[in-house]
XYZ file of C-alpha atoms in Angstrom:
525
model
C -40.473 3.738 -77.664
C -40.628 1.180 -74.835
C -36.959 1.874 -74.000
C -37.607 5.638 -73.840
C -40.593 5.177 -71.534
C -38.590 2.845 -69.304
C -35.725 5.326 -69.086
C -38.136 8.149 -68.272
C -39.701 6.084 -65.469
C -36.261 5.269 -64.099
C -35.266 8.951 -64.103
C -38.580 9.901 -62.466
C -38.118 7.223 -59.827
C -34.560 8.408 -59.213
C -35.767 11.940 -58.639
C -38.521 10.712 -56.339
C -35.984 8.788 -54.306
C -33.627 11.757 -54.047
C -35.963 14.663 -53.344
C -34.217 15.458 -50.069
C -30.784 15.806 -51.681
C -32.106 17.828 -54.615
C -33.936 20.208 -52.292
C -30.804 20.629 -50.209
C -28.865 21.608 -53.356
C -31.540 24.067 -54.478
C -32.071 25.789 -51.157
C -29.879 28.692 -50.150
C -27.017 27.613 -47.891
C -28.116 30.186 -45.309
C -31.717 28.996 -45.513
C -31.590 26.668 -42.484
C -33.895 28.314 -39.922
C -36.985 26.619 -38.534
C -39.153 29.047 -40.499
C -37.414 28.070 -43.746
C -38.314 24.395 -43.234
C -42.031 24.966 -42.775
C -43.151 25.162 -46.399
C -41.252 24.720 -49.658
C -43.859 26.412 -51.830
C -41.677 29.523 -52.065
C -38.867 27.439 -53.588
C -41.259 25.711 -55.995
C -42.528 29.110 -57.153
C -39.020 30.411 -57.630
C -37.722 27.486 -59.686
C -40.928 27.296 -61.766
C -41.224 31.010 -62.548
C -37.568 32.052 -62.419
C -35.345 29.065 -63.288
C -32.727 31.475 -64.649
C -31.864 32.421 -61.065
C -30.378 28.979 -60.481
C -27.053 27.632 -61.665
C -27.076 25.948 -65.085
C -25.691 22.739 -63.583
C -28.899 22.377 -61.546
C -31.128 22.370 -64.657
C -31.823 18.630 -64.571
C -32.491 18.689 -60.850
C -34.953 21.548 -61.332
C -36.823 19.578 -63.988
C -36.893 16.572 -61.711
C -38.158 18.355 -58.623
C -40.937 20.025 -60.624
C -42.055 16.666 -62.038
C -44.650 14.483 -60.393
C -43.053 11.632 -58.440
C -43.574 8.102 -59.766
C -44.831 6.109 -56.765
C -46.045 2.527 -56.491
C -49.621 2.868 -55.273
C -52.404 5.315 -54.438
C -55.680 5.690 -52.589
C -58.702 7.861 -53.310
C -60.227 9.837 -50.450
C -63.660 8.828 -49.182
C -65.193 11.919 -50.776
C -63.813 10.808 -54.162
C -62.046 14.114 -54.811
C -58.383 13.537 -53.878
C -55.861 10.853 -54.835
C -52.922 10.202 -52.513
C -49.844 8.572 -54.092
C -47.272 6.760 -51.947
C -44.871 3.826 -51.746
C -45.556 0.911 -49.424
C -41.837 0.216 -48.890
C -38.500 1.912 -49.355
C -37.257 5.402 -48.600
C -40.491 7.129 -49.630
C -42.857 4.913 -47.645
C -44.654 7.006 -45.005
C -43.649 6.211 -41.430
C -47.105 7.200 -40.205
C -50.405 5.395 -40.643
C -51.678 5.922 -44.200
C -55.288 5.085 -43.283
C -55.258 7.741 -40.582
C -53.796 10.182 -43.080
C -56.593 9.413 -45.564
C -59.128 10.284 -42.856
C -57.354 13.601 -42.321
C -57.533 14.303 -46.078
C -61.312 14.055 -45.799
C -61.282 16.355 -42.765
C -59.328 18.978 -44.699
C -61.730 18.767 -47.636
C -64.776 18.942 -45.370
C -63.478 21.980 -43.451
C -61.915 24.067 -46.208
C -64.356 23.294 -49.050
C -67.666 22.276 -47.513
C -67.652 24.228 -44.244
C -65.762 27.385 -45.206
C -66.935 27.525 -48.812
C -63.623 27.811 -50.665
C -63.670 26.549 -54.273
C -61.955 23.242 -54.990
C -58.571 23.523 -56.764
C -58.895 23.473 -60.570
C -58.600 20.263 -62.583
C -55.147 19.174 -63.771
C -56.643 17.718 -66.978
C -55.639 14.156 -66.317
C -52.142 14.658 -64.925
C -51.504 12.044 -62.276
C -53.762 9.555 -64.067
C -57.174 11.215 -63.728
C -58.846 14.517 -62.828
C -58.663 14.012 -59.069
C -56.459 16.362 -57.035
C -53.096 14.693 -56.488
C -51.024 14.449 -53.303
C -47.623 12.754 -53.270
C -45.892 11.408 -50.161
C -42.124 11.538 -50.652
C -39.079 11.527 -48.387
C -38.067 15.206 -48.213
C -35.513 14.652 -45.467
C -35.400 17.537 -42.999
C -35.776 20.141 -45.757
C -39.535 20.804 -45.664
C -42.827 19.660 -44.149
C -44.184 19.827 -47.695
C -44.936 22.112 -50.627
C -47.362 22.966 -53.394
C -45.979 22.875 -56.942
C -47.420 25.151 -59.666
C -47.741 23.070 -62.818
C -49.701 24.756 -65.640
C -50.920 28.335 -65.937
C -54.449 27.890 -67.348
C -55.423 31.546 -66.888
C -53.386 34.665 -66.098
C -51.859 34.127 -62.629
C -53.921 31.007 -61.957
C -52.250 27.609 -61.881
C -53.014 23.936 -61.590
C -50.955 22.340 -58.828
C -50.118 19.195 -56.953
C -49.062 18.787 -53.320
C -46.024 16.947 -51.973
C -45.724 16.112 -48.297
C -42.941 14.471 -46.342
C -42.961 10.769 -45.591
C -40.986 11.203 -42.371
C -41.267 14.004 -39.805
C -38.906 12.641 -37.161
C -36.654 15.692 -37.381
C -39.384 18.317 -37.140
C -40.950 20.088 -34.147
C -44.187 18.200 -34.802
C -43.757 14.551 -35.774
C -45.668 11.660 -37.305
C -49.291 11.757 -38.371
C -49.949 15.131 -36.715
C -47.298 16.754 -38.887
C -48.709 15.096 -42.006
C -52.248 16.250 -41.169
C -51.418 19.924 -40.683
C -49.081 19.900 -43.672
C -51.873 18.806 -45.975
C -54.263 21.373 -44.467
C -51.583 24.006 -45.119
C -50.602 22.992 -48.649
C -54.126 22.248 -49.853
C -55.064 25.830 -49.101
C -52.080 27.015 -51.165
C -53.598 25.016 -54.019
C -56.898 26.831 -53.455
C -55.158 30.219 -53.331
C -53.081 30.005 -56.502
C -55.611 27.948 -58.456
C -58.797 29.905 -57.772
C -57.757 33.411 -56.779
C -54.314 34.602 -57.883
C -50.694 33.519 -57.870
C -48.719 36.515 -56.655
C -46.923 34.452 -54.062
C -43.549 35.809 -55.153
C -44.457 39.354 -54.063
C -46.952 38.761 -51.250
C -45.982 35.413 -49.801
C -46.509 36.692 -46.256
C -50.296 36.540 -46.535
C -50.311 33.212 -48.359
C -48.388 31.768 -45.412
C -50.422 33.581 -42.753
C -53.534 32.024 -44.293
C -52.205 28.488 -44.756
C -50.558 28.311 -41.327
C -53.703 29.584 -39.599
C -55.723 27.042 -41.602
C -53.808 24.281 -39.827
C -55.224 25.510 -36.528
C -58.739 25.866 -37.909
C -58.812 22.299 -39.282
C -56.760 20.524 -36.581
C -56.843 22.706 -33.430
C -55.392 19.917 -31.286
C -52.037 19.781 -33.150
C -50.693 23.339 -32.636
C -47.605 23.144 -34.839
C -48.006 26.885 -35.411
C -46.799 27.549 -31.853
C -43.278 26.682 -33.008
C -43.016 29.753 -35.256
C -44.516 32.517 -33.094
C -41.308 33.393 -31.269
C -39.954 35.220 -34.322
C -42.852 37.676 -34.090
C -43.039 37.951 -30.304
C -39.352 38.894 -30.190
C -39.799 41.614 -32.814
C -43.313 42.981 -33.269
C -42.207 46.342 -34.647
C -41.845 45.471 -38.337
C -44.338 46.266 -41.071
C -46.702 43.293 -41.569
C -45.472 42.463 -45.051
C -41.851 42.069 -43.888
C -42.642 38.858 -42.011
C -42.522 35.413 -43.604
C -46.131 34.837 -42.496
C -45.633 31.647 -40.469
C -44.979 33.679 -37.313
C -48.078 35.814 -37.963
C -50.685 33.082 -38.366
C -52.193 34.472 -35.162
C -53.340 37.524 -37.159
C -55.858 35.344 -39.032
C -56.636 33.457 -35.825
C -57.383 36.836 -34.219
C -59.569 37.966 -37.149
C -61.450 34.669 -37.212
C -62.183 34.837 -33.488
C -63.232 38.492 -33.595
C -65.149 38.269 -36.883
C -65.582 34.931 -38.712
C -64.343 32.710 -41.532
C -66.386 34.671 -44.076
C -64.134 37.682 -43.552
C -61.019 35.597 -44.221
C -62.542 34.175 -47.412
C -63.591 37.665 -48.484
C -59.960 38.796 -48.271
C -59.060 36.142 -50.849
C -61.942 37.166 -53.085
C -60.442 40.672 -53.133
C -56.843 39.525 -53.712
C -57.018 39.313 -57.551
C -57.664 43.068 -57.743
C -55.868 44.444 -54.694
C -52.696 43.923 -52.699
C -52.896 41.723 -49.622
C -52.843 44.708 -47.257
C -55.546 46.488 -49.265
C -57.653 43.320 -49.401
C -57.476 42.940 -45.621
C -58.397 46.592 -45.118
C -61.331 46.525 -47.563
C -62.737 43.335 -46.020
C -62.489 44.923 -42.573
C -64.144 48.125 -43.789
C -67.008 46.030 -45.135
C -67.375 44.746 -41.573
C -67.305 48.172 -39.923
C -63.608 48.296 -39.031
C -60.223 48.884 -40.706
C -56.643 47.647 -40.617
C -55.427 50.313 -38.159
C -58.170 49.653 -35.629
C -57.611 45.919 -35.709
C -53.822 46.237 -35.537
C -54.263 48.351 -32.395
C -56.603 45.812 -30.767
C -54.400 42.931 -31.958
C -51.571 44.527 -29.967
C -53.584 44.139 -26.773
C -54.292 40.480 -27.572
C -50.562 39.910 -28.101
C -49.732 41.562 -24.761
C -52.056 39.266 -22.816
C -50.256 36.041 -23.668
C -47.855 33.718 -21.865
C -47.733 34.622 -18.145
C -50.070 37.590 -18.745
C -52.849 35.359 -20.107
C -56.402 36.238 -19.059
C -58.560 33.143 -18.634
C -61.349 32.921 -21.214
C -60.232 36.148 -22.905
C -58.223 36.897 -26.043
C -56.444 33.910 -27.702
C -57.573 30.411 -26.713
C -53.962 29.149 -26.690
C -52.485 32.360 -25.215
C -50.784 30.642 -22.274
C -48.702 28.574 -24.721
C -47.448 31.517 -26.754
C -43.912 32.893 -26.332
C -43.063 35.681 -23.944
C -43.504 39.085 -25.583
C -40.244 41.006 -25.789
C -40.514 44.596 -24.554
C -38.028 47.402 -25.036
C -35.152 47.844 -22.622
C -36.509 49.923 -19.694
C -36.859 53.605 -20.577
C -35.782 56.099 -17.950
C -38.717 58.104 -16.638
C -38.849 61.847 -17.410
C -36.403 61.448 -20.306
C -37.199 61.986 -23.989
C -36.156 59.266 -26.438
C -35.786 59.623 -30.207
C -37.081 56.476 -31.890
C -38.061 55.265 -35.354
C -40.997 52.926 -35.905
C -42.248 50.960 -38.903
C -45.637 51.571 -40.474
C -48.394 49.073 -39.624
C -46.581 47.780 -36.567
C -46.953 47.633 -32.788
C -44.068 48.557 -30.494
C -43.965 48.014 -26.718
C -41.977 50.380 -24.491
C -41.281 49.502 -20.857
C -40.571 51.938 -18.024
C -40.109 50.967 -14.365
C -41.354 53.908 -12.288
C -40.779 54.195 -8.562
C -43.729 55.642 -6.653
C -43.800 55.766 -2.838
C -41.075 53.149 -2.621
C -42.896 50.771 -4.968
C -41.888 50.073 -8.561
C -44.643 50.023 -11.167
C -43.976 48.409 -14.545
C -45.515 50.720 -17.144
C -45.757 49.500 -20.750
C -46.802 51.712 -23.647
C -48.063 50.015 -26.795
C -47.503 52.474 -29.646
C -49.354 51.463 -32.818
C -48.207 53.029 -36.080
C -51.332 52.697 -38.253
C -49.902 54.573 -41.256
C -51.525 52.396 -43.916
C -50.608 54.585 -46.902
C -46.858 54.503 -46.153
C -46.903 50.713 -45.682
C -48.436 50.334 -49.151
C -45.679 52.424 -50.716
C -42.842 50.634 -48.939
C -42.700 47.994 -46.186
C -39.478 49.630 -45.028
C -41.137 52.981 -44.312
C -40.384 54.292 -40.816
C -41.386 57.386 -38.869
C -39.298 59.299 -36.320
C -41.004 59.838 -32.979
C -40.093 61.423 -29.629
C -41.346 59.531 -26.588
C -41.175 60.398 -22.887
C -42.855 58.665 -19.939
C -43.405 60.721 -16.787
C -43.984 59.862 -13.126
C -46.380 62.816 -13.012
C -49.184 64.419 -15.025
C -46.905 66.727 -17.033
C -47.281 64.708 -20.260
C -49.918 65.438 -22.898
C -51.386 61.925 -22.731
C -52.669 60.519 -19.450
C -51.797 56.951 -18.430
C -53.570 57.105 -15.074
C -53.747 59.520 -12.123
C -50.037 59.061 -11.457
C -48.344 58.768 -14.849
C -48.460 60.315 -18.312
C -46.478 60.416 -21.555
C -45.607 62.655 -24.485
C -45.564 61.358 -28.048
C -44.303 63.855 -30.603
C -44.628 62.958 -34.267
C -45.283 64.814 -37.494
C -48.672 63.200 -38.150
C -50.287 62.215 -34.848
C -53.341 60.744 -36.575
C -51.169 57.807 -37.670
C -50.408 56.791 -34.088
C -52.477 55.319 -31.243
C -51.205 54.576 -27.749
C -52.397 52.029 -25.197
C -50.912 51.598 -21.721
C -50.551 48.760 -19.234
C -49.449 48.922 -15.596
C -48.190 45.832 -13.796
C -49.556 43.641 -16.595
C -53.060 45.122 -16.473
C -54.725 47.685 -18.714
C -54.003 51.061 -17.126
C -57.716 51.762 -16.656
C -57.825 48.697 -14.382
C -54.817 49.837 -12.338
C -54.999 49.608 -8.545
C -52.086 51.083 -6.535
C -50.040 48.150 -5.318
C -50.111 49.194 -1.687
C -53.901 48.686 -1.729
C -53.802 45.061 -2.820
C -53.438 42.135 -0.486
C -51.083 39.910 -2.441
C -47.455 39.595 -3.470
C -46.352 41.755 -6.379
C -45.138 41.866 -9.035
C -46.761 38.595 -10.073
C -45.047 36.708 -11.529
C -41.749 37.936 -10.143
C -39.112 38.265 -12.849
C -35.488 38.183 -11.866
C -35.112 41.437 -13.797
C -37.421 42.987 -11.175
C -35.350 44.394 -8.331
C -37.683 43.697 -5.402
C -40.614 41.490 -4.448
C -43.193 43.109 -2.119
C -45.260 41.257 0.486
C -48.429 42.197 2.382
C -47.722 41.908 6.105
C -49.528 41.463 9.389
C -49.660 44.590 11.565
C -46.329 45.395 13.176
C -44.609 48.241 14.993
C -41.169 47.129 13.855
C -39.150 47.993 10.716
C -38.501 44.368 9.841
C -40.348 41.069 9.782
C -39.483 37.367 9.636
C -39.897 35.701 6.207
C -39.760 32.039 5.223
C -39.891 30.892 1.586
C -40.634 27.254 0.783
C -40.297 25.520 -2.608
C -42.609 22.867 -4.103
C -40.625 20.058 -2.437
C -41.348 21.790 0.911
C -37.714 22.706 1.406
C -37.074 26.007 3.155
C -34.995 28.080 0.704
C -35.041 31.361 2.645
C -35.383 32.006 6.364
C -34.581 35.446 7.715
C -35.586 39.022 8.486
C -36.525 41.474 5.728
C -37.177 45.218 5.881
C -40.542 46.997 5.810
C -41.472 50.170 3.906
C -43.519 51.962 6.575
C -45.095 54.333 4.013
C -46.788 51.485 2.128
C -46.765 48.938 4.969
C -45.096 46.404 2.695
C -42.120 44.150 3.311
C -39.658 43.797 0.458
C -37.112 41.161 -0.548
C -34.389 41.114 -3.217
C -34.857 37.516 -4.409
C -31.580 36.190 -2.935
C -31.945 32.839 -1.180
C -30.232 31.726 2.004
C -27.531 30.021 -0.071
C -26.676 33.322 -1.774
C -28.167 32.350 -5.141
C -30.964 34.091 -6.993
C -34.378 32.458 -6.707
C -35.046 30.096 -9.659
C -38.201 29.789 -11.760
C -41.088 28.071 -10.023
C -43.947 28.448 -7.577
C -43.137 29.184 -3.935
C -44.960 29.516 -0.625
C -44.206 32.366 1.762
C -44.841 32.791 5.486
C -44.457 36.145 7.291
C -44.526 36.250 11.103
C -44.538 39.439 13.229
C -43.400 39.977 16.796
C -46.805 38.813 18.087
C -46.664 35.600 16.031
C -49.390 36.866 13.698
C -49.002 35.106 10.337
C -49.477 36.171 6.724
C -48.962 33.467 4.096
C -49.553 32.779 0.432
C -47.773 31.824 -2.776
C -46.049 33.496 -5.715
C -44.529 32.569 -9.069
C -41.038 33.326 -10.392
C -39.779 33.479 -13.970
C -35.989 33.400 -14.078
C -34.842 35.197 -17.244
């Protein structure tokens, strides 16, 4: 018997020491994106519930990776609820401060259980040495930040679990103790989800990951690892919600929490055992006087006002740090386009319209709020016809100058919102009335930069542009549009190169030596 136990411990230790290699073998060869490294819970679910999908030769590795690691020591959290297992030396020893990590374990418990009112994960009936919740720190290489392993199904679709987090985050976007902190906040909520509510991760993983990734921000708002995954959404907002992995859409829960509160987010999980994720979100919103379509539409506006369009003290707190929203290629004005759009998705269509010698950037946010079709299939799309006009001939007014037509079989499933020159269209002021450089910031995809000028009788004016090192990068005459009384410049410097990204000063001098000066920003795409 002693020999058998010794052999078992040796095998367990071997698996603990080789988690990184085992995970690499089990993961799909194409599964190498940043999103795929965030959380390994999806893989744990797959090998636990569907081991037949893996090659027979991996059977022993599957058993090993699903087993609890055998580590040399452990600590109990100050609240007496959680035991953290780790090695003090060797490949599995954490390369971050374990005492600081233990403090973060208490912070996670305090926030998610005590403050937000989620139930503690169910007891594992003595696995891991006692009835405390178990966390294991193991070297996972660069495969995952961490994961939650389902262990025993004690009730239909409810499981006991344990959490494994990486001992070394040197090869991740967020490193060291900060990575360990947010990983535990993330994985601990997975334990809450599949232990207390329902384990349907395999079919609705997107909302499990939206919730856990947003929870990182709620517990540790100073870390911001979630920023690293947003680009996938900002580059492609026009998919049905449930087609995303969830990591890139954590801002949906951040939006709901800021607009409503944590009680709404918890209510969604209380509904999850009896409804799909989309239905649960919608019901919780209806209980709070709204619905999915209304919030998707407003969420689209919050997404628009991020990055260089950020409005101080409005919308997302971290908006300035979010990626640049990708718009459509510019649509030609007065031309009808045939497009197809996903249900429960926002699409952004750009048109650059010339009016009185000035180009306005018009963006239409078209929200497809067809909830019923999204429930039937996340791949459901609708054909639409869209035209943007530099007149009032369209059915839908943008402002006093522009309009658009949107033709679709069921118009009640669509809502439009418009922006002009990065402002809501209702706040639009014709550019020749404003006393500053536009567009701001100037993108190198914009053809011309327009300047307010001192009074002049001439058709040209002298312009100097100075960079932040006070070097003069342009010095010459530029033309004036006499209709709008604006000077315009094509962004080409004195050396023949296009102006780079940065902040620049400008000085305009007329024939009477009257001066107009200011600054402008450039984003070189």
